[in-house]
Every structure is written in C-alpha cells, then in structure tokens.
Amino acid sequence: MFLGAFGVGVLGTLLAAGCAPPAPAPTAGPNPAPAAAKRPLFVGTYTDGEGAGKGLGVGTWDEGSGQLAVNNVVTVANPSFLAIAPSGRVLYAVDEQKDGGVNALDLTGAAPRTINRQSSRGAGPTHLCVHPSGRYVLAANYDSGSVVVLPVRADGGLSPASDLAQHTGTGPDPDRQDGPHAHQILPDPTGATLHAVDLGTDSIYAYQLDLATGRLALRHQVRLRPGSGPRHLAFHPNGRFAYLATELGNTVISCGYADGLLTPGREQPATPAPPAGTRNYPAEILVSADGRFVYVSNRGADNVVVFSVGADGELTLVGATSCGGSYPRHIGLDPTGAYLFSANQKSNTVTSFAVDRASGGLSPVAAPLVTPMPVCTLAL
C-alpha cells in the first residue's frame, strides 16, 4: 500500500529527479533482465552540534545492489528515530531535545510535508512506535524517564497526549542511572501489550493501552540485573521469545514470553572482546523475519554481531562483522531481508551489507552513504 502512495508522491519526485534506473541498453536477447528497483529510504540524524545533519534525509535504496542515496533533506530537528504509519502515508520522527516532541510528516505529496509537531511531555525522546491499530503513537522520553501516548488525527497529525506514564527509581551506575531513562517503547507481536525498556531503572515495564481512551495501565515491571542498563528489546516472530540488548552490561539476554510477561533467561556477551581499553555499548537489536537470526550493533567494538536462534529460542554466536565505520547506533533490515544497513554516527556513514539467508552472515556491498551524523535508517 505504501509504495503505491509513495510512487505518485515523494518517490515519484525522486525518480523524476534522476534516481530512476537508466534505460537498458539494446540487447540481442529477447528478454533482457529488468533493472533493479529503487525503493524509499529515510535517514534520521542529529541536528545539534558540530558536523550535525540538517534534518531528515530522503532517498532510495537499490534492490539489486544495496546502494543507498539521499536526494533531499527535510528540515526537522533531531529526527533520531523514525516509524511509519500502517497506511504508509505518514512518517513519525522524534524530536530529541530538552523540550521533546514528535513530528508527523505527510508522504503523499511531492516531498515529505510536516503536518504538525506535538509535545512528548518529556525530555529527550529517543524512540517511538505506532500502535498496530494506527490510532496512537507512543514515544519514550529518555532524559525524563517517561512514556507518552499521542492520539493520531484523521489527517495523520498528532493530538495532545492522552496519557503519560512516569517511571521512578535509580540504578547503581551514578553517571547513567541517576534516575529513570526510558529508551524504547514497542508492542509485542500481537499488539496487546506494550513494553517500555528503561535503562535507568534496570526494568522493563509492560503496559496495556485502552484504545477507547488512550490511557496506559501497568501490568508488570520486570527487574533485571542491577547495572545492566537495558536499552532495546526485539521479539521473535513466533511471539514466544524476545531478546534484550543491555547497554551498560554489554550483553544480550534471551527471554521467554507468554501472556504479556517477559521472563529473562540466559545472558551472554553482546560481542567478542572489543579492542583493549575500549568499552563496548550495544545499541540496536533485530530479529530476522524468519526468526532464524538475531543481529546486534556494538559501539566501541564497532561491529554487527550475528547469533543463530535455536528451536528453544537460545542464541549461539555465529560471528562479528565490522560495521565499516564508527559507532553504529542503529541497524535496520530492508523489508525483503536481503540487506542490513548500519548507521554509523561518528564516521558519518551508512553502510550496506548483503544478508546470507542460509548462515545469517553479512557481507559489505556498495559504497557507503556519506551523510552527516546518521543515527537511524528506515527502508521501505
């Protein structure tokens, strides 16, 4: 559905601007191979500080080569995490600053157009998701340690918050856990339960969302090893397992999942040993669509680690591949699962990797996309 809308709007403009594949050369064969399609890509950046970006990058990724391109920039502040509406017609981006917010952008025109910005009622939102119903956007305010619910209007814009859940507590790390720091909010595969991962309180909070009122009700608080600093969670497509990257603990935790409750299990290193004297901070964690592999980006080791998933949900290390840059804050898979993209914040590059469907291994392909301070990609 999205590609249809995008094809006559933003993507149509990109193709008209010269992003379309060149016409194939004449061939003696009766059936020349079709040119690979170029599909939509969005790149989130930080816009504060020296060398920062100017806003949201708009471009393409090539199905045949994995090559990335950015052809336009939409001026929005600190769009450090992105999510798409179920309709594919609206993009949502956090505005990560002290007076935090969420921007809604219409994708049906010639270029993305900001519909409106709504306050996140907190500081430093770092993550957001769209509820599977499409009726609410939820964001995690890292600096103030809260989760906000923003109703979606008929035009895709956002109404003022219908609820705010404020976390409380601290952890043993005085620099990073002086208070609550909600780093992520995401639904389970059924959409019935929302999970907020809080780095500051070493906890995962499970909420139910009332679709009629937009109010949150806390169901569970899962407490993790003190000082582990959980960052991001990813669910297995079968809904029985989930995997958690701990930023301060430098580990991945395998979890069981049933009736909205996570049960933490085995904890293992997120990466083989980083260079001597380097502290490693895991960032993003992904599960492949077929559920066979888990990918983790590591800042410090500057790699992407691959784990295979056993029948019991346990992880086995497959290997580690250099991210091709520095400080991979975010990794993302394209919708076909053919490519993985690594947003390397400190080297100002986004690198492309071909995914081996049999082994889960990664091989660098294409030239890196050079762009200021990339911290998130969304390939459609």
Coordinates of N, CA and C in Angstrom, one line a residue, residues 61 63 66 333-341 353-357 361-363 365:
W61 N 17.0 3.2 -1.7 CA 17.9 2.0 -1.6 C 17.7 1.1 -2.8
E63 N 17.4 -2.3 -4.8 CA 17.1 -3.7 -4.5 C 18.2 -4.6 -5.1
G66 N 22.0 -2.8 -3.1 CA 22.1 -2.3 -1.8 C 22.6 -0.9 -1.6
L333 N 17.0 -3.8 8.8 CA 16.9 -4.7 7.7 C 15.9 -4.1 6.7
D334 N 16.1 -4.3 5.4 CA 15.1 -3.8 4.4 C 13.9 -4.8 4.5
P335 N 12.8 -4.4 3.9 CA 11.6 -5.3 4.1 C 11.7 -6.7 3.5
T336 N 12.7 -6.9 2.5 CA 12.8 -8.2 1.9 C 13.8 -9.0 2.7
G337 N 14.6 -8.4 3.6 CA 15.6 -9.1 4.4 C 16.9 -9.4 3.7
A338 N 17.0 -8.8 2.5 CA 18.2 -9.0 1.7 C 19.4 -8.2 2.1
Y339 N 19.1 -7.0 2.8 CA 20.2 -6.1 3.1 C 20.0 -5.7 4.6
L340 N 21.2 -5.4 5.2 CA 21.2 -4.8 6.5 C 21.9 -3.5 6.4
F341 N 21.4 -2.4 7.0 CA 22.0 -1.1 6.9 C 22.5 -0.6 8.3
F353 N 25.1 -4.1 3.9 CA 25.6 -5.5 3.9 C 24.5 -6.4 3.3
A354 N 25.0 -7.3 2.5 CA 24.1 -8.4 2.0 C 24.0 -9.4 3.0
V355 N 22.8 -9.9 3.2 CA 22.5 -10.9 4.2 C 22.5 -12.3 3.6
D356 N 23.3 -13.2 4.1 CA 23.2 -14.6 3.6 C 22.1 -15.3 4.3
R357 N 21.1 -15.7 3.5 CA 19.8 -16.3 4.1 C 20.1 -17.6 4.8
G361 N 25.1 -14.6 7.8 CA 26.3 -13.8 7.7 C 26.1 -12.5 6.9
L362 N 26.9 -11.6 7.1 CA 26.9 -10.3 6.5 C 28.1 -10.1 5.6
S363 N 27.9 -9.5 4.4 CA 29.0 -9.2 3.5 C 28.8 -7.7 3.1
V365 N 28.6 -4.5 0.9 CA 28.3 -4.3 -0.5 C 28.1 -2.8 -0.8

